């Protein structure tokens, strides 16, 4: 069975948690595509070459989740040649036999516009910054400023900007607990799988 669940949205909206839960629930492999851009940024050197020669080890580094790596990722992610180098791998993953969950910024719009389920997971910048601060600590005002800066860069870039696909279902997690957000996503996927 080919069945793609595309989960897009801004930083710290809950995409990762929802994606992992949906993947677990339905037994689909999961790809966190943000990690690809983080790994390209952290590898250093020419980002286009880094994207063309990314290895599984690059994706296992333990410094990929920092605020700095996130900011650097959103800078290299605006380079069209970097994005182009990562498209084929993501498409193959998305359309592999056995289903797939991918989360990122452009999965439903660019990587897999034919995805069977498209979710756009969002929350207010304040709520997202607070979550990121709980996760990583640091100065709360700086975390909020970085969230806003990254939103602006991801939404404003010319190539594959962050935006909901026309047929995406919106899940606003500002006032939802993790369990409620996961339940909403699981219900949408289950309905599509059963053809209702
Ligand atoms: O985890 P968080 O939502 O903070 O970020 P991420 O998903 O790891 O993505 C890091 C950065 O990579 C984003 O700010 C985007 O600029 C970029 N990215 C992208 O352009 N396209 C994707 N499909 C995934 C991430």
JSON list of C-alpha atoms and ligand atoms in Angstrom, two decimals:
[
{"chain": "A", "resi": 1, "resn": "UNK", "atom": "CA", "xyz": [0.00, 0.00, 0.00]},
{"chain": "A", "resi": 2, "resn": "UNK", "atom": "CA", "xyz": [1.23, 3.48, -0.88]},
{"chain": "A", "resi": 3, "resn": "UNK", "atom": "CA", "xyz": [-0.14, 5.96, 1.68]},
{"chain": "A", "resi": 4, "resn": "UNK", "atom": "CA", "xyz": [1.57, 9.24, 2.59]},
{"chain": "A", "resi": 5, "resn": "UNK", "atom": "CA", "xyz": [0.79, 11.36, 5.62]},
{"chain": "A", "resi": 6, "resn": "UNK", "atom": "CA", "xyz": [2.28, 14.85, 5.08]},
{"chain": "A", "resi": 7, "resn": "UNK", "atom": "CA", "xyz": [2.56, 16.96, 8.24]},
{"chain": "A", "resi": 8, "resn": "UNK", "atom": "CA", "xyz": [3.72, 20.54, 7.79]},
{"chain": "A", "resi": 9, "resn": "UNK", "atom": "CA", "xyz": [3.87, 23.58, 10.03]},
{"chain": "A", "resi": 10, "resn": "UNK", "atom": "CA", "xyz": [6.11, 26.08, 11.79]},
{"chain": "A", "resi": 11, "resn": "UNK", "atom": "CA", "xyz": [8.75, 25.40, 14.46]},
{"chain": "A", "resi": 12, "resn": "UNK", "atom": "CA", "xyz": [7.60, 23.79, 17.72]},
{"chain": "A", "resi": 13, "resn": "UNK", "atom": "CA", "xyz": [3.94, 23.51, 16.68]},
{"chain": "A", "resi": 14, "resn": "UNK", "atom": "CA", "xyz": [3.87, 19.83, 17.67]},
{"chain": "A", "resi": 15, "resn": "UNK", "atom": "CA", "xyz": [4.57, 18.25, 14.27]},
{"chain": "A", "resi": 16, "resn": "UNK", "atom": "CA", "xyz": [7.26, 15.94, 15.63]},
{"chain": "A", "resi": 17, "resn": "UNK", "atom": "CA", "xyz": [5.14, 14.53, 18.45]},
{"chain": "A", "resi": 18, "resn": "UNK", "atom": "CA", "xyz": [2.09, 14.11, 16.24]},
{"chain": "A", "resi": 19, "resn": "UNK", "atom": "CA", "xyz": [4.14, 12.53, 13.44]},
{"chain": "A", "resi": 20, "resn": "UNK", "atom": "CA", "xyz": [5.80, 9.99, 15.70]},
{"chain": "A", "resi": 21, "resn": "UNK", "atom": "CA", "xyz": [2.45, 9.09, 17.30]},
{"chain": "A", "resi": 22, "resn": "UNK", "atom": "CA", "xyz": [0.70, 8.67, 13.93]},
{"chain": "A", "resi": 23, "resn": "UNK", "atom": "CA", "xyz": [3.63, 6.59, 12.63]},
{"chain": "A", "resi": 24, "resn": "UNK", "atom": "CA", "xyz": [3.50, 4.34, 15.74]},
{"chain": "A", "resi": 25, "resn": "UNK", "atom": "CA", "xyz": [-0.26, 3.98, 15.63]},
{"chain": "A", "resi": 26, "resn": "UNK", "atom": "CA", "xyz": [-0.40, 2.89, 11.98]},
{"chain": "A", "resi": 27, "resn": "UNK", "atom": "CA", "xyz": [3.00, 1.19, 11.73]},
{"chain": "A", "resi": 28, "resn": "UNK", "atom": "CA", "xyz": [4.31, 3.62, 9.10]},
{"chain": "A", "resi": 29, "resn": "UNK", "atom": "CA", "xyz": [7.99, 4.64, 8.88]},
{"chain": "A", "resi": 30, "resn": "UNK", "atom": "CA", "xyz": [8.55, 8.30, 9.84]},
{"chain": "A", "resi": 31, "resn": "UNK", "atom": "CA", "xyz": [10.94, 10.86, 8.35]},
{"chain": "A", "resi": 32, "resn": "UNK", "atom": "CA", "xyz": [11.63, 14.13, 10.19]},
{"chain": "A", "resi": 33, "resn": "UNK", "atom": "CA", "xyz": [12.72, 16.15, 7.15]},
{"chain": "A", "resi": 34, "resn": "UNK", "atom": "CA", "xyz": [13.90, 19.06, 9.32]},
{"chain": "A", "resi": 35, "resn": "UNK", "atom": "CA", "xyz": [16.77, 16.83, 10.41]},
{"chain": "A", "resi": 36, "resn": "UNK", "atom": "CA", "xyz": [18.04, 16.76, 6.81]},
{"chain": "A", "resi": 37, "resn": "UNK", "atom": "CA", "xyz": [18.33, 20.56, 6.75]},
{"chain": "A", "resi": 38, "resn": "UNK", "atom": "CA", "xyz": [19.79, 20.66, 10.26]},
{"chain": "A", "resi": 39, "resn": "UNK", "atom": "CA", "xyz": [22.41, 18.07, 9.28]},
{"chain": "A", "resi": 40, "resn": "UNK", "atom": "CA", "xyz": [23.34, 20.03, 6.14]},
{"chain": "A", "resi": 41, "resn": "UNK", "atom": "CA", "xyz": [23.78, 23.21, 8.19]},
{"chain": "A", "resi": 42, "resn": "UNK", "atom": "CA", "xyz": [25.80, 21.57, 10.98]},
{"chain": "A", "resi": 43, "resn": "UNK", "atom": "CA", "xyz": [28.08, 19.71, 8.55]},
{"chain": "A", "resi": 44, "resn": "UNK", "atom": "CA", "xyz": [29.60, 23.04, 7.50]},
{"chain": "A", "resi": 45, "resn": "UNK", "atom": "CA", "xyz": [31.42, 23.79, 4.27]},
{"chain": "A", "resi": 46, "resn": "UNK", "atom": "CA", "xyz": [29.47, 24.31, 1.06]},
{"chain": "A", "resi": 47, "resn": "UNK", "atom": "CA", "xyz": [25.81, 23.56, 1.91]},
{"chain": "A", "resi": 48, "resn": "UNK", "atom": "CA", "xyz": [24.99, 22.35, -1.61]},
{"chain": "A", "resi": 49, "resn": "UNK", "atom": "CA", "xyz": [27.80, 19.79, -1.47]},
{"chain": "A", "resi": 50, "resn": "UNK", "atom": "CA", "xyz": [26.79, 18.83, 2.06]},
{"chain": "A", "resi": 51, "resn": "UNK", "atom": "CA", "xyz": [23.22, 18.20, 0.86]},
{"chain": "A", "resi": 52, "resn": "UNK", "atom": "CA", "xyz": [24.43, 16.16, -2.10]},
{"chain": "A", "resi": 53, "resn": "UNK", "atom": "CA", "xyz": [26.62, 13.96, 0.09]},
{"chain": "A", "resi": 54, "resn": "UNK", "atom": "CA", "xyz": [24.58, 13.64, 3.27]},
{"chain": "A", "resi": 55, "resn": "UNK", "atom": "CA", "xyz": [25.23, 10.33, 5.07]},
{"chain": "A", "resi": 56, "resn": "UNK", "atom": "CA", "xyz": [23.19, 8.41, 7.68]},
{"chain": "A", "resi": 57, "resn": "UNK", "atom": "CA", "xyz": [25.89, 9.32, 10.24]},
{"chain": "A", "resi": 58, "resn": "UNK", "atom": "CA", "xyz": [25.29, 13.03, 9.57]},
{"chain": "A", "resi": 59, "resn": "UNK", "atom": "CA", "xyz": [21.70, 12.50, 10.73]},
{"chain": "A", "resi": 60, "resn": "UNK", "atom": "CA", "xyz": [22.77, 10.90, 14.01]},
{"chain": "A", "resi": 61, "resn": "UNK", "atom": "CA", "xyz": [24.83, 13.79, 15.41]},
{"chain": "A", "resi": 62, "resn": "UNK", "atom": "CA", "xyz": [23.71, 14.87, 18.86]},
{"chain": "A", "resi": 63, "resn": "UNK", "atom": "CA", "xyz": [23.99, 18.61, 18.16]},
{"chain": "A", "resi": 64, "resn": "UNK", "atom": "CA", "xyz": [21.21, 18.79, 15.55]},
{"chain": "A", "resi": 65, "resn": "UNK", "atom": "CA", "xyz": [18.42, 19.84, 17.92]},
{"chain": "A", "resi": 66, "resn": "UNK", "atom": "CA", "xyz": [19.92, 23.09, 19.25]},
{"chain": "A", "resi": 67, "resn": "UNK", "atom": "CA", "xyz": [18.41, 26.55, 18.61]},
{"chain": "A", "resi": 68, "resn": "UNK", "atom": "CA", "xyz": [21.54, 27.44, 16.63]},
{"chain": "A", "resi": 69, "resn": "UNK", "atom": "CA", "xyz": [21.20, 24.40, 14.38]},
{"chain": "A", "resi": 70, "resn": "UNK", "atom": "CA", "xyz": [17.55, 25.32, 13.78]},
{"chain": "A", "resi": 71, "resn": "UNK", "atom": "CA", "xyz": [18.45, 28.85, 12.74]},
{"chain": "A", "resi": 72, "resn": "UNK", "atom": "CA", "xyz": [21.31, 27.67, 10.55]},
{"chain": "A", "resi": 73, "resn": "UNK", "atom": "CA", "xyz": [19.01, 25.05, 8.99]},
{"chain": "A", "resi": 74, "resn": "UNK", "atom": "CA", "xyz": [16.47, 27.67, 7.99]},
{"chain": "A", "resi": 75, "resn": "UNK", "atom": "CA", "xyz": [19.25, 29.65, 6.27]},
{"chain": "A", "resi": 76, "resn": "UNK", "atom": "CA", "xyz": [20.54, 26.72, 4.18]},
{"chain": "A", "resi": 77, "resn": "UNK", "atom": "CA", "xyz": [16.92, 25.66, 3.52]},
{"chain": "A", "resi": 78, "resn": "UNK", "atom": "CA", "xyz": [16.40, 28.86, 1.53]},
{"chain": "A", "resi": 79, "resn": "UNK", "atom": "CA", "xyz": [19.05, 27.78, -1.01]},
{"chain": "A", "resi": 80, "resn": "UNK", "atom": "CA", "xyz": [17.20, 26.18, -3.98]},
{"chain": "A", "resi": 81, "resn": "UNK", "atom": "CA", "xyz": [20.11, 23.82, -4.84]},
{"chain": "A", "resi": 82, "resn": "UNK", "atom": "CA", "xyz": [20.13, 22.49, -1.27]},
{"chain": "A", "resi": 83, "resn": "UNK", "atom": "CA", "xyz": [16.39, 21.75, -1.46]},
{"chain": "A", "resi": 84, "resn": "UNK", "atom": "CA", "xyz": [16.77, 20.19, -4.93]},
{"chain": "A", "resi": 85, "resn": "UNK", "atom": "CA", "xyz": [19.47, 17.81, -3.65]},
{"chain": "A", "resi": 86, "resn": "UNK", "atom": "CA", "xyz": [17.10, 16.48, -0.98]},
{"chain": "A", "resi": 87, "resn": "UNK", "atom": "CA", "xyz": [13.92, 16.07, -3.04]},
{"chain": "A", "resi": 88, "resn": "UNK", "atom": "CA", "xyz": [14.47, 12.61, -4.57]},
{"chain": "A", "resi": 89, "resn": "UNK", "atom": "CA", "xyz": [15.25, 10.95, -1.23]},
{"chain": "A", "resi": 90, "resn": "UNK", "atom": "CA", "xyz": [12.16, 12.46, 0.41]},
{"chain": "A", "resi": 91, "resn": "UNK", "atom": "CA", "xyz": [9.87, 11.52, -2.51]},
{"chain": "A", "resi": 92, "resn": "UNK", "atom": "CA", "xyz": [11.13, 7.95, -2.50]},
{"chain": "A", "resi": 93, "resn": "UNK", "atom": "CA", "xyz": [10.52, 7.70, 1.23]},
{"chain": "A", "resi": 94, "resn": "UNK", "atom": "CA", "xyz": [7.04, 9.22, 0.88]},
{"chain": "A", "resi": 95, "resn": "UNK", "atom": "CA", "xyz": [5.90, 6.79, -1.81]},
{"chain": "A", "resi": 96, "resn": "UNK", "atom": "CA", "xyz": [7.53, 3.63, -0.41]},
{"chain": "A", "resi": 97, "resn": "UNK", "atom": "CA", "xyz": [5.42, 0.51, -0.08]},
{"chain": "A", "resi": 98, "resn": "UNK", "atom": "CA", "xyz": [3.96, 0.26, 3.43]},
{"chain": "A", "resi": 99, "resn": "UNK", "atom": "CA", "xyz": [3.02, 3.90, 3.99]},
{"chain": "A", "resi": 100, "resn": "UNK", "atom": "CA", "xyz": [5.02, 6.84, 5.34]},
{"chain": "A", "resi": 101, "resn": "UNK", "atom": "CA", "xyz": [4.73, 9.85, 7.61]},
{"chain": "A", "resi": 102, "resn": "UNK", "atom": "CA", "xyz": [6.88, 12.89, 6.76]},
{"chain": "A", "resi": 103, "resn": "UNK", "atom": "CA", "xyz": [6.97, 16.12, 8.69]},
{"chain": "A", "resi": 104, "resn": "UNK", "atom": "CA", "xyz": [8.45, 19.39, 7.52]},
{"chain": "A", "resi": 105, "resn": "UNK", "atom": "CA", "xyz": [7.53, 22.61, 5.79]},
{"chain": "A", "resi": 106, "resn": "UNK", "atom": "CA", "xyz": [6.81, 21.66, 2.16]},
{"chain": "A", "resi": 107, "resn": "UNK", "atom": "CA", "xyz": [5.74, 18.02, 2.24]},
{"chain": "A", "resi": 108, "resn": "UNK", "atom": "CA", "xyz": [2.13, 18.60, 1.20]},
{"chain": "A", "resi": 109, "resn": "UNK", "atom": "CA", "xyz": [2.95, 21.42, -1.21]},
{"chain": "A", "resi": 110, "resn": "UNK", "atom": "CA", "xyz": [6.16, 20.34, -2.98]},
{"chain": "A", "resi": 111, "resn": "UNK", "atom": "CA", "xyz": [7.54, 16.95, -1.93]},
{"chain": "A", "resi": 112, "resn": "UNK", "atom": "CA", "xyz": [4.30, 15.00, -2.09]},
{"chain": "A", "resi": 113, "resn": "UNK", "atom": "CA", "xyz": [1.33, 17.01, -3.38]},
{"chain": "A", "resi": 114, "resn": "UNK", "atom": "CA", "xyz": [-0.45, 13.68, -3.98]},
{"chain": "A", "resi": 115, "resn": "UNK", "atom": "CA", "xyz": [-0.27, 12.71, -0.26]},
{"chain": "A", "resi": 116, "resn": "UNK", "atom": "CA", "xyz": [-3.37, 10.89, 0.94]},
{"chain": "A", "resi": 117, "resn": "UNK", "atom": "CA", "xyz": [-3.47, 12.96, 4.15]},
{"chain": "A", "resi": 118, "resn": "UNK", "atom": "CA", "xyz": [-2.15, 16.50, 4.58]},
{"chain": "A", "resi": 119, "resn": "UNK", "atom": "CA", "xyz": [-2.10, 18.14, 7.99]},
{"chain": "A", "resi": 120, "resn": "UNK", "atom": "CA", "xyz": [-0.96, 21.66, 8.79]},
{"chain": "A", "resi": 121, "resn": "UNK", "atom": "CA", "xyz": [-0.07, 21.83, 12.47]},
{"chain": "A", "resi": 122, "resn": "UNK", "atom": "CA", "xyz": [0.27, 25.28, 13.93]},
{"chain": "A", "resi": 123, "resn": "UNK", "atom": "CA", "xyz": [0.07, 27.30, 17.19]},
{"chain": "A", "resi": 124, "resn": "UNK", "atom": "CA", "xyz": [0.64, 30.90, 18.21]},
{"chain": "A", "resi": 125, "resn": "UNK", "atom": "CA", "xyz": [4.29, 32.07, 18.23]},
{"chain": "A", "resi": 126, "resn": "UNK", "atom": "CA", "xyz": [4.08, 32.63, 22.01]},
{"chain": "A", "resi": 127, "resn": "UNK", "atom": "CA", "xyz": [2.89, 29.09, 22.70]},
{"chain": "A", "resi": 128, "resn": "UNK", "atom": "CA", "xyz": [5.51, 27.62, 20.38]},
{"chain": "A", "resi": 129, "resn": "UNK", "atom": "CA", "xyz": [8.31, 29.67, 21.89]},
{"chain": "A", "resi": 130, "resn": "UNK", "atom": "CA", "xyz": [7.24, 28.60, 25.38]},
{"chain": "A", "resi": 131, "resn": "UNK", "atom": "CA", "xyz": [7.39, 24.93, 24.33]},
{"chain": "A", "resi": 132, "resn": "UNK", "atom": "CA", "xyz": [10.81, 25.38, 22.78]},
{"chain": "A", "resi": 133, "resn": "UNK", "atom": "CA", "xyz": [11.98, 27.15, 25.95]},
{"chain": "A", "resi": 134, "resn": "UNK", "atom": "CA", "xyz": [10.73, 24.28, 28.14]},
{"chain": "A", "resi": 135, "resn": "UNK", "atom": "CA", "xyz": [12.64, 21.90, 25.89]},
{"chain": "A", "resi": 136, "resn": "UNK", "atom": "CA", "xyz": [15.92, 23.79, 25.49]},
{"chain": "A", "resi": 137, "resn": "UNK", "atom": "CA", "xyz": [15.95, 26.45, 28.23]},
{"chain": "A", "resi": 138, "resn": "UNK", "atom": "CA", "xyz": [17.86, 29.71, 27.76]},
{"chain": "A", "resi": 139, "resn": "UNK", "atom": "CA", "xyz": [16.51, 33.23, 27.59]},
{"chain": "A", "resi": 140, "resn": "UNK", "atom": "CA", "xyz": [12.72, 33.17, 26.94]},
{"chain": "A", "resi": 141, "resn": "UNK", "atom": "CA", "xyz": [12.65, 36.48, 25.05]},
{"chain": "A", "resi": 142, "resn": "UNK", "atom": "CA", "xyz": [15.44, 35.32, 22.77]},
{"chain": "A", "resi": 143, "resn": "UNK", "atom": "CA", "xyz": [13.67, 32.03, 22.09]},
{"chain": "A", "resi": 144, "resn": "UNK", "atom": "CA", "xyz": [10.51, 33.95, 21.05]},
{"chain": "A", "resi": 145, "resn": "UNK", "atom": "CA", "xyz": [12.54, 36.27, 18.83]},
{"chain": "A", "resi": 146, "resn": "UNK", "atom": "CA", "xyz": [14.18, 33.27, 17.15]},
{"chain": "A", "resi": 147, "resn": "UNK", "atom": "CA", "xyz": [10.84, 31.56, 16.57]},
{"chain": "A", "resi": 148, "resn": "UNK", "atom": "CA", "xyz": [9.51, 34.72, 14.89]},
{"chain": "A", "resi": 149, "resn": "UNK", "atom": "CA", "xyz": [12.68, 35.16, 12.85]},
{"chain": "A", "resi": 150, "resn": "UNK", "atom": "CA", "xyz": [12.58, 31.55, 11.63]},
{"chain": "A", "resi": 151, "resn": "UNK", "atom": "CA", "xyz": [8.85, 31.82, 10.79]},
{"chain": "A", "resi": 152, "resn": "UNK", "atom": "CA", "xyz": [9.54, 34.93, 8.71]},
{"chain": "A", "resi": 153, "resn": "UNK", "atom": "CA", "xyz": [12.43, 33.27, 6.87]},
{"chain": "A", "resi": 154, "resn": "UNK", "atom": "CA", "xyz": [10.55, 29.99, 6.25]},
{"chain": "A", "resi": 155, "resn": "UNK", "atom": "CA", "xyz": [7.35, 31.73, 5.10]},
{"chain": "A", "resi": 156, "resn": "UNK", "atom": "CA", "xyz": [9.09, 34.44, 3.11]},
{"chain": "A", "resi": 157, "resn": "UNK", "atom": "CA", "xyz": [11.54, 32.43, 1.02]},
{"chain": "A", "resi": 158, "resn": "UNK", "atom": "CA", "xyz": [10.95, 32.14, -2.73]},
{"chain": "A", "resi": 159, "resn": "UNK", "atom": "CA", "xyz": [11.51, 28.37, -3.00]},
{"chain": "A", "resi": 160, "resn": "UNK", "atom": "CA", "xyz": [9.02, 26.10, -1.22]},
{"chain": "A", "resi": 161, "resn": "UNK", "atom": "CA", "xyz": [7.85, 28.64, 1.38]},
{"chain": "A", "resi": 162, "resn": "UNK", "atom": "CA", "xyz": [6.01, 27.37, 4.46]},
{"chain": "A", "resi": 163, "resn": "UNK", "atom": "CA", "xyz": [2.26, 27.53, 3.81]},
{"chain": "A", "resi": 164, "resn": "UNK", "atom": "CA", "xyz": [-0.66, 25.13, 4.15]},
{"chain": "A", "resi": 165, "resn": "UNK", "atom": "CA", "xyz": [-1.54, 23.14, 1.03]},
{"chain": "A", "resi": 166, "resn": "UNK", "atom": "CA", "xyz": [-4.98, 24.11, -0.28]},
{"chain": "A", "resi": 167, "resn": "UNK", "atom": "CA", "xyz": [-6.36, 20.70, 0.78]},
{"chain": "A", "resi": 168, "resn": "UNK", "atom": "CA", "xyz": [-4.57, 20.46, 4.15]},
{"chain": "A", "resi": 169, "resn": "UNK", "atom": "CA", "xyz": [-6.52, 20.01, 7.38]},
{"chain": "A", "resi": 170, "resn": "UNK", "atom": "CA", "xyz": [-5.49, 22.62, 9.94]},
{"chain": "A", "resi": 171, "resn": "UNK", "atom": "CA", "xyz": [-4.76, 21.55, 13.53]},
{"chain": "A", "resi": 172, "resn": "UNK", "atom": "CA", "xyz": [-4.14, 24.49, 15.88]},
{"chain": "A", "resi": 173, "resn": "UNK", "atom": "CA", "xyz": [-2.42, 23.11, 18.98]},
{"chain": "A", "resi": 174, "resn": "UNK", "atom": "CA", "xyz": [-2.36, 26.43, 20.92]},
{"chain": "A", "resi": 175, "resn": "UNK", "atom": "CA", "xyz": [-5.08, 25.19, 23.27]},
{"chain": "A", "resi": 176, "resn": "UNK", "atom": "CA", "xyz": [-4.74, 21.45, 22.75]},
{"chain": "A", "resi": 177, "resn": "UNK", "atom": "CA", "xyz": [-2.88, 18.98, 24.96]},
{"chain": "A", "resi": 178, "resn": "UNK", "atom": "CA", "xyz": [-0.61, 16.44, 23.26]},
{"chain": "A", "resi": 179, "resn": "UNK", "atom": "CA", "xyz": [-3.19, 13.67, 23.61]},
{"chain": "A", "resi": 180, "resn": "UNK", "atom": "CA", "xyz": [-5.94, 15.78, 22.01]},
{"chain": "A", "resi": 181, "resn": "UNK", "atom": "CA", "xyz": [-3.73, 16.88, 19.13]},
{"chain": "A", "resi": 182, "resn": "UNK", "atom": "CA", "xyz": [-2.61, 13.30, 18.48]},
{"chain": "A", "resi": 183, "resn": "UNK", "atom": "CA", "xyz": [-6.20, 12.05, 18.68]},
{"chain": "A", "resi": 184, "resn": "UNK", "atom": "CA", "xyz": [-7.31, 14.61, 16.10]},
{"chain": "A", "resi": 185, "resn": "UNK", "atom": "CA", "xyz": [-4.55, 13.60, 13.70]},
{"chain": "A", "resi": 186, "resn": "UNK", "atom": "CA", "xyz": [-5.11, 9.86, 14.22]},
{"chain": "A", "resi": 187, "resn": "UNK", "atom": "CA", "xyz": [-8.85, 10.27, 13.55]},
{"chain": "A", "resi": 188, "resn": "UNK", "atom": "CA", "xyz": [-8.17, 12.04, 10.24]},
{"chain": "A", "resi": 189, "resn": "UNK", "atom": "CA", "xyz": [-5.73, 9.36, 9.09]},
{"chain": "A", "resi": 190, "resn": "UNK", "atom": "CA", "xyz": [-8.03, 6.52, 10.21]},
{"chain": "A", "resi": 191, "resn": "UNK", "atom": "CA", "xyz": [-10.97, 8.05, 8.32]},
{"chain": "A", "resi": 192, "resn": "UNK", "atom": "CA", "xyz": [-8.94, 8.35, 5.11]},
{"chain": "A", "resi": 193, "resn": "UNK", "atom": "CA", "xyz": [-7.58, 4.81, 5.47]},
{"chain": "A", "resi": 194, "resn": "UNK", "atom": "CA", "xyz": [-11.08, 3.39, 5.86]},
{"chain": "A", "resi": 195, "resn": "UNK", "atom": "CA", "xyz": [-12.32, 5.45, 2.92]},
{"chain": "A", "resi": 196, "resn": "UNK", "atom": "CA", "xyz": [-14.89, 7.49, 4.88]},
{"chain": "B", "resi": 1, "resn": "LIG", "atom": "O1", "xyz": [11.79, 21.15, 14.88]},
{"chain": "B", "resi": 1, "resn": "LIG", "atom": "P1", "xyz": [11.52, 22.49, 14.27]},
{"chain": "B", "resi": 1, "resn": "LIG", "atom": "O2", "xyz": [10.12, 22.62, 13.82]},
{"chain": "B", "resi": 1, "resn": "LIG", "atom": "O3", "xyz": [12.01, 23.63, 15.10]},
{"chain": "B", "resi": 1, "resn": "LIG", "atom": "O4", "xyz": [12.43, 22.63, 12.98]},
{"chain": "B", "resi": 1, "resn": "LIG", "atom": "P2", "xyz": [12.76, 21.53, 11.91]},
{"chain": "B", "resi": 1, "resn": "LIG", "atom": "O5", "xyz": [11.50, 20.87, 11.43]},
{"chain": "B", "resi": 1, "resn": "LIG", "atom": "O6", "xyz": [13.85, 20.64, 12.41]},
{"chain": "B", "resi": 1, "resn": "LIG", "atom": "O7", "xyz": [13.32, 22.42, 10.67]},
{"chain": "B", "resi": 1, "resn": "LIG", "atom": "C1", "xyz": [14.47, 23.23, 10.78]},
{"chain": "B", "resi": 1, "resn": "LIG", "atom": "C2", "xyz": [14.47, 24.16, 9.59]},
{"chain": "B", "resi": 1, "resn": "LIG", "atom": "O8", "xyz": [14.66, 23.39, 8.40]},
{"chain": "B", "resi": 1, "resn": "LIG", "atom": "C3", "xyz": [13.17, 24.93, 9.35]},
{"chain": "B", "resi": 1, "resn": "LIG", "atom": "O9", "xyz": [13.14, 26.18, 10.02]},
{"chain": "B", "resi": 1, "resn": "LIG", "atom": "C4", "xyz": [13.13, 25.10, 7.84]},
{"chain": "B", "resi": 1, "resn": "LIG", "atom": "O10", "xyz": [13.80, 26.26, 7.43]},
{"chain": "B", "resi": 1, "resn": "LIG", "atom": "C5", "xyz": [13.89, 23.92, 7.31]},
{"chain": "B", "resi": 1, "resn": "LIG", "atom": "N1", "xyz": [13.01, 22.89, 6.74]},
{"chain": "B", "resi": 1, "resn": "LIG", "atom": "C6", "xyz": [12.56, 23.09, 5.45]},
{"chain": "B", "resi": 1, "resn": "LIG", "atom": "O11", "xyz": [12.83, 24.11, 4.84]},
{"chain": "B", "resi": 1, "resn": "LIG", "atom": "N2", "xyz": [11.79, 22.15, 4.84]},
{"chain": "B", "resi": 1, "resn": "LIG", "atom": "C7", "xyz": [11.46, 21.03, 5.48]},
{"chain": "B", "resi": 1, "resn": "LIG", "atom": "N3", "xyz": [10.72, 20.11, 4.86]},
{"chain": "B", "resi": 1, "resn": "LIG", "atom": "C8", "xyz": [11.87, 20.83, 6.82]},
{"chain": "B", "resi": 1, "resn": "LIG", "atom": "C9", "xyz": [12.65, 21.80, 7.42]}
]
